[in-house]
mmCIF file of C-alpha atoms in Angstrom:
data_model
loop_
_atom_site.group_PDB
_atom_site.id
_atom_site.type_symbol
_atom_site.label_atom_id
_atom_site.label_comp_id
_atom_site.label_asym_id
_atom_site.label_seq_id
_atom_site.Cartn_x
_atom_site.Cartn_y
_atom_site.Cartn_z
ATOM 1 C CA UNK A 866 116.724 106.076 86.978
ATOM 2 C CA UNK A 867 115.664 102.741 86.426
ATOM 3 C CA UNK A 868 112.391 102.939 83.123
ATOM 4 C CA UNK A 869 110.289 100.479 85.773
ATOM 5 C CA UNK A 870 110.763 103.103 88.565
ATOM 6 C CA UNK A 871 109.421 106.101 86.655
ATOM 7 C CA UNK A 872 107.203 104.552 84.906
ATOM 8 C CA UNK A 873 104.957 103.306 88.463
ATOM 9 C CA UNK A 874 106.074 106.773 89.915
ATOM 10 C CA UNK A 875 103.624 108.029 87.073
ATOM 11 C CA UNK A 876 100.977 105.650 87.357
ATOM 12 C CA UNK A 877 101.173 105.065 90.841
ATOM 13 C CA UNK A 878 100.607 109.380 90.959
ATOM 14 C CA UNK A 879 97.904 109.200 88.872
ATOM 15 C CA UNK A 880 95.868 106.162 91.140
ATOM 16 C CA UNK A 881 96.827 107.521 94.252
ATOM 17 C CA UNK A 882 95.550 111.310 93.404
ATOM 18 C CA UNK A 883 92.229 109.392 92.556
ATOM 19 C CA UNK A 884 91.947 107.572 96.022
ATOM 20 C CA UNK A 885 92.757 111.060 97.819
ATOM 21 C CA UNK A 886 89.798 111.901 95.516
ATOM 22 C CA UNK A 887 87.699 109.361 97.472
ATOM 23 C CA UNK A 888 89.183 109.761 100.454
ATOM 24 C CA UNK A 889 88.122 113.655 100.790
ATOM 25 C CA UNK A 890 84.392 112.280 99.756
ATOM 26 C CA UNK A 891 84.245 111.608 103.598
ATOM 27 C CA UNK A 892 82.508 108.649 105.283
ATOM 28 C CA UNK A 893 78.708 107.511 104.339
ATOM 29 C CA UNK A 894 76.721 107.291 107.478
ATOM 30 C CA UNK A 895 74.107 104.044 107.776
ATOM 31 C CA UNK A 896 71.153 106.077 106.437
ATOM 32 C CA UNK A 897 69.669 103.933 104.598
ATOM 33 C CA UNK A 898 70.685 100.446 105.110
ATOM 34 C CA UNK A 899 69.421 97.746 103.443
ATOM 35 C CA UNK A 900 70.034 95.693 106.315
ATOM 36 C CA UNK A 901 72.924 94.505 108.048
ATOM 37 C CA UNK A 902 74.962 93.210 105.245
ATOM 38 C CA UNK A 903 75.181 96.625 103.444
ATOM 39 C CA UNK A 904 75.274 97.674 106.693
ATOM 40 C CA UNK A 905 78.955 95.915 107.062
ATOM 41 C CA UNK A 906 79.884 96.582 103.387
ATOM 42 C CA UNK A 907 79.217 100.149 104.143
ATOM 43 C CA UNK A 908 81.673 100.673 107.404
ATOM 44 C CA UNK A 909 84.176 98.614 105.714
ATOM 45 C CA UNK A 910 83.855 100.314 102.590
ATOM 46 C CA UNK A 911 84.746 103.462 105.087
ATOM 47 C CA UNK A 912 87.377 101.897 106.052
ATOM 48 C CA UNK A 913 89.635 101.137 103.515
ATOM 49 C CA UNK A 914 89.074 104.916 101.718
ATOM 50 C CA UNK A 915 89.679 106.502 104.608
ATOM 51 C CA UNK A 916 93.152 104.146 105.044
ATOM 52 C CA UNK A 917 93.726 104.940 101.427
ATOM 53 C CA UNK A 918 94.422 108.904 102.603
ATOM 54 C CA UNK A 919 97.256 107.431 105.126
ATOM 55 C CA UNK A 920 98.945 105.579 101.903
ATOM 56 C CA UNK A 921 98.287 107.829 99.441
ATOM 57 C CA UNK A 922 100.037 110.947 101.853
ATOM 58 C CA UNK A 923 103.026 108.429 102.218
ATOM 59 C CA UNK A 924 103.102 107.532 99.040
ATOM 60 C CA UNK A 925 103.051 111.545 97.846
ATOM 61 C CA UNK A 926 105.753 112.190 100.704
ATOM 62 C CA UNK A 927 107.827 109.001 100.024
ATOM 63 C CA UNK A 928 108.161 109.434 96.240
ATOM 64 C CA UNK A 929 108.675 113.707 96.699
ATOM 65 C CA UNK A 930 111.811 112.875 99.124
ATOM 66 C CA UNK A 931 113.217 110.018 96.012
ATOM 67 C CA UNK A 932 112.838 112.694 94.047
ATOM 68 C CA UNK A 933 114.446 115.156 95.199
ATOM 69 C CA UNK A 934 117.220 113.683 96.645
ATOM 70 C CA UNK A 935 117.910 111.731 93.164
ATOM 71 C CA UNK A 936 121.237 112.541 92.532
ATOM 72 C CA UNK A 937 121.109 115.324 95.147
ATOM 73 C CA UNK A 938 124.244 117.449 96.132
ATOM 74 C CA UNK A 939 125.355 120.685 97.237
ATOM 75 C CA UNK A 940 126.512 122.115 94.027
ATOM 76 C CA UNK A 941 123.119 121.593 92.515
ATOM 77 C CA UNK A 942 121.169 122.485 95.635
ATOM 78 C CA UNK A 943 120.298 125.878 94.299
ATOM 79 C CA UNK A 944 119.303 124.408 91.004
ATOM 80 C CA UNK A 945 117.237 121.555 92.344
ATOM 81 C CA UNK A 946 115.540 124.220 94.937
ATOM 82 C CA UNK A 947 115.293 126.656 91.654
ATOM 83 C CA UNK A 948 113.002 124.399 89.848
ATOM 84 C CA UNK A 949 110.761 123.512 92.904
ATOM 85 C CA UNK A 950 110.100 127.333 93.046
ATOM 86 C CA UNK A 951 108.671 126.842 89.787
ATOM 87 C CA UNK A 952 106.990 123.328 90.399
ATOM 88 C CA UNK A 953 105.822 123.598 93.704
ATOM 89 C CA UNK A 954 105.647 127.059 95.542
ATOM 90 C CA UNK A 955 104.335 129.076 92.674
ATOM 91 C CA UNK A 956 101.669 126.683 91.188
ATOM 92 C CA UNK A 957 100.624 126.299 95.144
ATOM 93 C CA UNK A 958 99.849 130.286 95.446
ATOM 94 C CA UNK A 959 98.526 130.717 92.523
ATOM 95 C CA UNK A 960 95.583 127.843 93.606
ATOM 96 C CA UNK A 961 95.374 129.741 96.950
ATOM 97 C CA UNK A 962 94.524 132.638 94.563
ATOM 98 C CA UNK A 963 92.137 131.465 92.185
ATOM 99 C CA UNK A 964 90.418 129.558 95.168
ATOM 100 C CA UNK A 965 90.310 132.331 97.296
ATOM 101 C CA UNK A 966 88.568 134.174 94.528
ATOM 102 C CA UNK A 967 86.139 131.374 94.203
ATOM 103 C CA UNK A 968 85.032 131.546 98.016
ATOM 104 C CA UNK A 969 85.031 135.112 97.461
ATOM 105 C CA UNK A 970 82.592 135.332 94.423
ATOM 106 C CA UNK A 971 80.414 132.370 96.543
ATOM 107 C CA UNK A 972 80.638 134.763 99.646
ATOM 108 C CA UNK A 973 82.069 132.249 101.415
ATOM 109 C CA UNK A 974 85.449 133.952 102.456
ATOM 110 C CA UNK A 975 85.540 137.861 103.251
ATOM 111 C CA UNK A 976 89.180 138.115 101.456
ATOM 112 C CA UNK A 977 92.164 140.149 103.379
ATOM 113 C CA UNK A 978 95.897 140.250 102.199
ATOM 114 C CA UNK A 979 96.609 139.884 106.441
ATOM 115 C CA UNK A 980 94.396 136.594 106.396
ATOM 116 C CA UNK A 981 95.589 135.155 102.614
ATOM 117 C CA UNK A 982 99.335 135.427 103.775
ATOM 118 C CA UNK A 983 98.814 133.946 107.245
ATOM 119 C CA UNK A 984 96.469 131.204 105.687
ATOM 120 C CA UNK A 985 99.354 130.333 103.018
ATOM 121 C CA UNK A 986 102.541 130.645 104.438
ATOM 122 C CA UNK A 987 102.374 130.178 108.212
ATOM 123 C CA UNK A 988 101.145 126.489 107.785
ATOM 124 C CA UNK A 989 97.840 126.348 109.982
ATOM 125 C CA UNK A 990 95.281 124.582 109.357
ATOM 126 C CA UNK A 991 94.004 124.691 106.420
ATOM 127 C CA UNK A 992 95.701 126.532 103.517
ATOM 128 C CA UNK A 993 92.362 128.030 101.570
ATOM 129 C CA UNK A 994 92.914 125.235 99.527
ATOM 130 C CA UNK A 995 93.109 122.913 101.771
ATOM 131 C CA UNK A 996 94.770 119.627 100.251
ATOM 132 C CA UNK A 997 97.542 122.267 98.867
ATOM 133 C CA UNK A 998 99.042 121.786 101.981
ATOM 134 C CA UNK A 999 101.064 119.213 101.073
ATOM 135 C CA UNK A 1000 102.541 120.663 98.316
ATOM 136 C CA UNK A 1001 104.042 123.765 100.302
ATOM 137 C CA UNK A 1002 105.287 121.514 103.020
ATOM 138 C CA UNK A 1003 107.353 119.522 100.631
ATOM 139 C CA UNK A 1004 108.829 122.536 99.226
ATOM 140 C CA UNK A 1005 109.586 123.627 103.409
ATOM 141 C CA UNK A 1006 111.202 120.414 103.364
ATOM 142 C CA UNK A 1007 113.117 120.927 100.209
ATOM 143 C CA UNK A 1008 114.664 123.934 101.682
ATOM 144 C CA UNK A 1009 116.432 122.176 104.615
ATOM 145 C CA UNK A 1010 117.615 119.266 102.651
ATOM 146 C CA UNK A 1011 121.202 120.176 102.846
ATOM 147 C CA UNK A 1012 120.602 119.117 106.757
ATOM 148 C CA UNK A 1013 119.681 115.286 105.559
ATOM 149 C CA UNK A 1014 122.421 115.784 103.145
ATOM 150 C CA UNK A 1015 125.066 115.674 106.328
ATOM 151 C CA UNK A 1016 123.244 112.500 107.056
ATOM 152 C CA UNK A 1017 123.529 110.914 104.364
ATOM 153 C CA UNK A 1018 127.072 111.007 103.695
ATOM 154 C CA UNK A 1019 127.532 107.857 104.653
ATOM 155 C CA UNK A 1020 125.166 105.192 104.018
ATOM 156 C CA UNK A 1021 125.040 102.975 107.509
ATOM 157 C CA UNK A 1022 125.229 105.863 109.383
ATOM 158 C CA UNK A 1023 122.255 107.249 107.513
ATOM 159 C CA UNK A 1024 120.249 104.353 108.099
ATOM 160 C CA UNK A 1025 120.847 104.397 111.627
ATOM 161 C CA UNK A 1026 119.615 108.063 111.508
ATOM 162 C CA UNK A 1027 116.873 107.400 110.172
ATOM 163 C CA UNK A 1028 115.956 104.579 112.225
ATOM 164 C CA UNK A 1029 116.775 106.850 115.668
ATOM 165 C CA UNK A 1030 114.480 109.653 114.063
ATOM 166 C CA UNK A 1031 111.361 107.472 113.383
ATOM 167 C CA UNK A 1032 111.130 105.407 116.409
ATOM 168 C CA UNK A 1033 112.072 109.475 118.369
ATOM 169 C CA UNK A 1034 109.216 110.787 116.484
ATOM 170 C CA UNK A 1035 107.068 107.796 117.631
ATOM 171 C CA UNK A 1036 107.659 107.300 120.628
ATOM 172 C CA UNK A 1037 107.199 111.166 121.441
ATOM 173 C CA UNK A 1038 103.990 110.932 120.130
ATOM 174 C CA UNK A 1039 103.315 108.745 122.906
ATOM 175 C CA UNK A 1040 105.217 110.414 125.881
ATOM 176 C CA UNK A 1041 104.793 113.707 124.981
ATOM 177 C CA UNK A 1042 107.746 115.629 125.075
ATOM 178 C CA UNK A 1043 106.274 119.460 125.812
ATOM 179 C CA UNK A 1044 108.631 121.751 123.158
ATOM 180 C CA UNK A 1045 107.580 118.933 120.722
ATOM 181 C CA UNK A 1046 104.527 118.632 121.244
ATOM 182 C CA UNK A 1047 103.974 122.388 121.184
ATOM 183 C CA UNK A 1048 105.861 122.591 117.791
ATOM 184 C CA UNK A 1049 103.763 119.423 116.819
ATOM 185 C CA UNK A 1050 100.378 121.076 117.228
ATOM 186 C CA UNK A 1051 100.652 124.101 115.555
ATOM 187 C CA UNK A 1052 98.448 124.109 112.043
ATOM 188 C CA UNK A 1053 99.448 120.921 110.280
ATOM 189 C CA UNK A 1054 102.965 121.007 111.276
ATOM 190 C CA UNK A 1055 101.738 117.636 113.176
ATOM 191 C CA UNK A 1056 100.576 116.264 109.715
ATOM 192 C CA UNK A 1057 104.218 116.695 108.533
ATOM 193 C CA UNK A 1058 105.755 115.014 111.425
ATOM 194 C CA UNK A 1059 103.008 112.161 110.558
ATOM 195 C CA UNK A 1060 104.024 111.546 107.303
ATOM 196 C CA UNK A 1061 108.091 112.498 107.824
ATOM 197 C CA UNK A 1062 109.173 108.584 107.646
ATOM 198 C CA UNK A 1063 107.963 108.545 104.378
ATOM 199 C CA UNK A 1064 109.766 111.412 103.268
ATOM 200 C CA UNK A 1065 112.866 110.236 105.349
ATOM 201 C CA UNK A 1066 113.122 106.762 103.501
ATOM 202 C CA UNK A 1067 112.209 108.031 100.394
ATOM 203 C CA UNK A 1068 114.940 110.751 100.720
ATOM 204 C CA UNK A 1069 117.398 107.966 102.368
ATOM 205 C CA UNK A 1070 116.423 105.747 98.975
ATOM 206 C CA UNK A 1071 116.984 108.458 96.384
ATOM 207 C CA UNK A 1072 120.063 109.608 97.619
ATOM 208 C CA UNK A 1073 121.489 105.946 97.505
ATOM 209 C CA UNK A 1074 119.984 104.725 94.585
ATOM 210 C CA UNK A 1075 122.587 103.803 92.246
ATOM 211 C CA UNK A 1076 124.157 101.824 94.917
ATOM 212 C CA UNK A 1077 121.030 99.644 95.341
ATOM 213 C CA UNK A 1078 120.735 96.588 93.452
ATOM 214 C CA UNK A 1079 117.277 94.699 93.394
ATOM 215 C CA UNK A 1080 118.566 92.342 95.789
ATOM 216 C CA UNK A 1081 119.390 94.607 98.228
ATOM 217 C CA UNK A 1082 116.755 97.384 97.344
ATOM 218 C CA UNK A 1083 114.178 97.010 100.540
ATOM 219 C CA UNK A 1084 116.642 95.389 102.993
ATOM 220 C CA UNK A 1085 116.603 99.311 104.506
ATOM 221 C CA UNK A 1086 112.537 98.815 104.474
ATOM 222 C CA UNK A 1087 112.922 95.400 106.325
ATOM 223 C CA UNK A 1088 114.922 95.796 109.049
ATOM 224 C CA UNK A 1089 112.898 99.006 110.039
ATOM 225 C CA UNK A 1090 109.787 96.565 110.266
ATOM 226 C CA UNK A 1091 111.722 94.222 111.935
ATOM 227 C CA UNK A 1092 112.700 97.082 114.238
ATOM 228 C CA UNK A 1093 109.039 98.074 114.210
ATOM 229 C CA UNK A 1094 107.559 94.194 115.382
ATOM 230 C CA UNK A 1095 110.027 94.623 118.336
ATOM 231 C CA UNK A 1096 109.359 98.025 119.456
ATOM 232 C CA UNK A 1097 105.365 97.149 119.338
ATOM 233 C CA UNK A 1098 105.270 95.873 122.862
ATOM 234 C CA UNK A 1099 106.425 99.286 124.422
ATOM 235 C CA UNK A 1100 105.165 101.887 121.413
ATOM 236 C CA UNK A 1101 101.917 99.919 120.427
ATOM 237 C CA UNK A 1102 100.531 100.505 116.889
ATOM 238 C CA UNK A 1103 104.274 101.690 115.601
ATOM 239 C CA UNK A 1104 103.877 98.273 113.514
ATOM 240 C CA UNK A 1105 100.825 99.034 111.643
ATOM 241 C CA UNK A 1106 102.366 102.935 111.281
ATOM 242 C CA UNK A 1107 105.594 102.036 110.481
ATOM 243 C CA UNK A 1108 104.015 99.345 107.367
ATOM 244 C CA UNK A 1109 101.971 101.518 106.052
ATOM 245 C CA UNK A 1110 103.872 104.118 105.927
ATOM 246 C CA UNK A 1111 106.682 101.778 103.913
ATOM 247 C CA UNK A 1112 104.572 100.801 101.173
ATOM 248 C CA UNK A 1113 105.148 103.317 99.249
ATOM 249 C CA UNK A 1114 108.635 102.542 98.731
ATOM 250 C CA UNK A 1115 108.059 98.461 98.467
ATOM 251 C CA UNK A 1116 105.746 99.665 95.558
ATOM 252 C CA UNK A 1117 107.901 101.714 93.762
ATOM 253 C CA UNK A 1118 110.483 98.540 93.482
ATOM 254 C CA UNK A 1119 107.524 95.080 93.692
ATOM 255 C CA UNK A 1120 104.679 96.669 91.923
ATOM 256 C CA UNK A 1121 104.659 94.897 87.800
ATOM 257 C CA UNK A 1122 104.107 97.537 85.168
ATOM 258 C CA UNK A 1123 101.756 96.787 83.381
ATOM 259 C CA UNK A 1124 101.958 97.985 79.674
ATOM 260 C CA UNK A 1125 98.891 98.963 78.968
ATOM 261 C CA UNK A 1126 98.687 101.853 81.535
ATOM 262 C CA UNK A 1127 102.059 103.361 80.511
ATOM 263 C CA UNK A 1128 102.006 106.586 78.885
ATOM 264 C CA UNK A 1129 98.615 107.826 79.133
ATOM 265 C CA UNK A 1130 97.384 111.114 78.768
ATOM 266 C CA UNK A 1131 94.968 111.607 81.851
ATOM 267 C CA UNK A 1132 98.183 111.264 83.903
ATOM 268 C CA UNK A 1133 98.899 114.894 82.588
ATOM 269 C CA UNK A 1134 96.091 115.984 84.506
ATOM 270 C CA UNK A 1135 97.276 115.050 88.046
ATOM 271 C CA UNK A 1136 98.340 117.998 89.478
ATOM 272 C CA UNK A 1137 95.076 119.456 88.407
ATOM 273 C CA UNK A 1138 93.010 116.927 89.764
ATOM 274 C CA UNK A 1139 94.409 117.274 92.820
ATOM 275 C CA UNK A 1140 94.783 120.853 93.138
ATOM 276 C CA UNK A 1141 90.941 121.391 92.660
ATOM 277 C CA UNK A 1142 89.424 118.677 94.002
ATOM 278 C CA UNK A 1143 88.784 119.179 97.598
ATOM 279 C CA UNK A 1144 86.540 122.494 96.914
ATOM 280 C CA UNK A 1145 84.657 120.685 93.917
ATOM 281 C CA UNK A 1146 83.579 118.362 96.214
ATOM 282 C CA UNK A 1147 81.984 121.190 98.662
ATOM 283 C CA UNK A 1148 80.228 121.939 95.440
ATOM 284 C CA UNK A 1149 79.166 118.747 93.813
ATOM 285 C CA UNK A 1150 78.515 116.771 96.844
ATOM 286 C CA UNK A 1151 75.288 118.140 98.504
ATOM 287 C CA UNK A 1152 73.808 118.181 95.196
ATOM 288 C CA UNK A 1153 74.180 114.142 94.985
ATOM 289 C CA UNK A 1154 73.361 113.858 98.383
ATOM 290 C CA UNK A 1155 70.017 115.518 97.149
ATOM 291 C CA UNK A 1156 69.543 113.266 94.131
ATOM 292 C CA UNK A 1157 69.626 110.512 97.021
ATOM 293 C CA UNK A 1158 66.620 111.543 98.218
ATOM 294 C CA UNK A 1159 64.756 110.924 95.136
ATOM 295 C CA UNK A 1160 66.560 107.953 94.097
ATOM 296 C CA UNK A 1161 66.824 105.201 97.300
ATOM 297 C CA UNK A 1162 69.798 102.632 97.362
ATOM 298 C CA UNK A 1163 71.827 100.863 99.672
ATOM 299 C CA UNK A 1164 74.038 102.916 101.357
ATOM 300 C CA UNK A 1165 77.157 100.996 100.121
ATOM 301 C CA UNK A 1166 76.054 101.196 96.538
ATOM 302 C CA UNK A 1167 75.587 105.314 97.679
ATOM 303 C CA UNK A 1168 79.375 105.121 99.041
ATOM 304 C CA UNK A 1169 81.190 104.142 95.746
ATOM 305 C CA UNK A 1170 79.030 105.669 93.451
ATOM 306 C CA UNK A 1171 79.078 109.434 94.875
ATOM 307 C CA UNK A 1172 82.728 109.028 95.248
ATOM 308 C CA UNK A 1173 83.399 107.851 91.397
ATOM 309 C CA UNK A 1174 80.778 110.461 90.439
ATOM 310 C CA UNK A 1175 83.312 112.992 92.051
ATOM 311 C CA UNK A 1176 86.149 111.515 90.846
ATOM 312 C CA UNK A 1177 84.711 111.554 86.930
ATOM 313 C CA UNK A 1178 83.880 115.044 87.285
ATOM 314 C CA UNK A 1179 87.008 115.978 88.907
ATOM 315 C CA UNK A 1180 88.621 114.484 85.687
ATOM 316 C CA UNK A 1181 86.201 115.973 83.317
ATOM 317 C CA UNK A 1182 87.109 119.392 84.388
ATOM 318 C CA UNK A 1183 90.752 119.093 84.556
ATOM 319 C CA UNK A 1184 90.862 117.985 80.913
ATOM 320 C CA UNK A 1185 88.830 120.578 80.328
ATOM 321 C CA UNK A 1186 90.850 123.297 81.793
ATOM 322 C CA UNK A 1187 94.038 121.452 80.749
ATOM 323 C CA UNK A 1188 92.910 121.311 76.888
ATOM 324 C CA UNK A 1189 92.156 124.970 77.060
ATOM 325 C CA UNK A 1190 94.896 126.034 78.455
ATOM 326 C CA UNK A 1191 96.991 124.118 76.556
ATOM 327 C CA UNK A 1192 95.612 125.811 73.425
ATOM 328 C CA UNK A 1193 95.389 129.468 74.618
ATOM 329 C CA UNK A 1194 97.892 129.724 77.482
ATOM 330 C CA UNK A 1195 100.145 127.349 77.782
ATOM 331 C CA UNK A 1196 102.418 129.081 79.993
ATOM 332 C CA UNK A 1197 99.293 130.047 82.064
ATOM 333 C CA UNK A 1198 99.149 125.858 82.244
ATOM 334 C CA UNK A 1199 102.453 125.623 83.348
ATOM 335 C CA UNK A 1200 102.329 127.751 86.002
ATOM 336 C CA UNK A 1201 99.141 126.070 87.418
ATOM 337 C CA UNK A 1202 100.900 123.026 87.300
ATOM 338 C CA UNK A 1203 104.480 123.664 87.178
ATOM 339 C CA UNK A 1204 105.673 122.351 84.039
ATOM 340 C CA UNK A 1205 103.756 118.932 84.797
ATOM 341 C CA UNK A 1206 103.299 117.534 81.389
#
């Protein structure tokens, strides 16, 4: 793989996990408005974190179907699937564990081995760590690759696959097909439909991408937002999906690298940022909210500054754990974040 390519899959991880960070702060409300200009700084402010979470899920699902199907074939299916066992499904119980012992000891979850397996495995809404959801779907989706495998025997006819599938999926999500839709609204499995066109061109990408030369690297990405601007007159909105959904996988080939954010070490702690993050912010949030009682400010200055306080916490304690760990029980570490290092 191309040094460029790895190199902003890393960073790119590391920035994204941050703006989920941000994202799962949740909207600030017009409180305490210091009239209407904060006003308008505030709801745009809202706006752009909360269309951060759409590109940071594609970029998570775009970049986990390169991946994987990097060099992808059916004699080292079993391998490949091996060492997701390792990096995704057991790092993603072992969180539903140690959070479901946290709710526990906060009496906030009355613990049952009938409610932790449905919770976990039988993807509804949430898991009991809720952004972890992600992590089992993609291993789901692992398991059936040798299905997009068939596909992508052939390159053209690939493409065309996965052009058929995304408008399909979009334009059932506007006629509403009923054994779709019924499929579609069980737990999240409508969140992994969502996001699927990311994982399909990312898949469709890594499995052809030592026949891609920069010239012809986003030509695939083009013509589906050509195909996109044409369709928007009879599946409004696909545009706007279909772009934002793609940027992922512009990034990952446009984006400079810039040297001084290659290698670092806080990119270690990824995973672990993201693993705990959503229930640290149950936590750490109401007690901000309370210092803003105290301490009045404009409501945009409010909306970046609790999220960054989250998101420097967040940090703190995953170096924390991760330097600990590393120290005392390093395979302990691995298992929490599958061999991420």
């Amino acid at each position: 793989m191309n040094q460029k390519v790895s190199d902003r899959i890393k960073i790119l991880g590391f920035f994204m996990t941050c703006f989920m960070v941000f994202y799962h702060c949740g909207s600030v409300g017009n409180s305490n408005t210091f009239g209407a200009f904060d006003a308008s700084c505030n709801s745009f402010l809202n706006y752009i974190f909360n269309t951060m979470g759409m590109v940071v899920m594609s970029h998570f699902f775009a970049v986990t179907g390169f991946l994987l199907f990097y060099h992808l074939n059916m004699k080292n299916y079993s391998s490949k699937i091996k060492r997701r066992v390792f990096s995704l499904l057991i790092p993603y119980v072992m969180w539903q564990i140690i959070i479901a012992i946290k709710y526990v000891l906060q009496n906030e979850y009355t613990f049952s081995i009938k409610n932790f397996i449905y919770r976990t495995f039988y993807l509804v809404t949430w898991p009991i760590d809720g952004p972890m959801w992600y992590v089992y779907a993609i291993f789901l989706l692992a398991l059936i690759s040798p299905v997009f495998l068939l596909m992508f025997k052939n390159k053209k006819v690939g493409w065309c696959m996965v052009l058929i599938i995304i408008v399909f999926l979009r334009a059932q999500g506007k006629f509403n097909i009923p054994v779709f839709t019924r499929i579609a609204n069980h737990g999240y499995v409508g969140n992994i439909i969502w996001y699927f066109p990311s994982y399909l061109v990312g898949a469709f990408y890594g499995r052809f991408y030592d026949e891609l030369n920069e010239e012809k690297s986003l030509v695939y990405v083009l013509s589906l937002l050509f195909l996109a601007c044409l369709l928007q007159g009879v599946l409004p909105g696909i545009f706007y999906d279909i772009t934002i959904r793609m940027m992922p996988i512009m990034s990952l080939f446009l984006l400079p690298v810039i040297p001084s954010l290659k290698d670092k070490w806080v990119y270690r702690l990824t995973f672990l940022m993201y693993a705990m993050h959503q229930p640290l912010i149950a936590d750490v949030k109401p007690h901000i909210n309370n210092l803003y009682k105290v301490v009045l400010m404009p409501d945009s200055v409010r909306n970046i500054l609790t999220r960054v306080i989250i998101l420097a916490i967040d940090i703190a304690l995953a170096a924390a754990i991760y330097i600990v760990l590393k120290k005392f029980a390093p395979k302990g570490l691995n298992a929490l974040t599958g061999s991420r290092d």
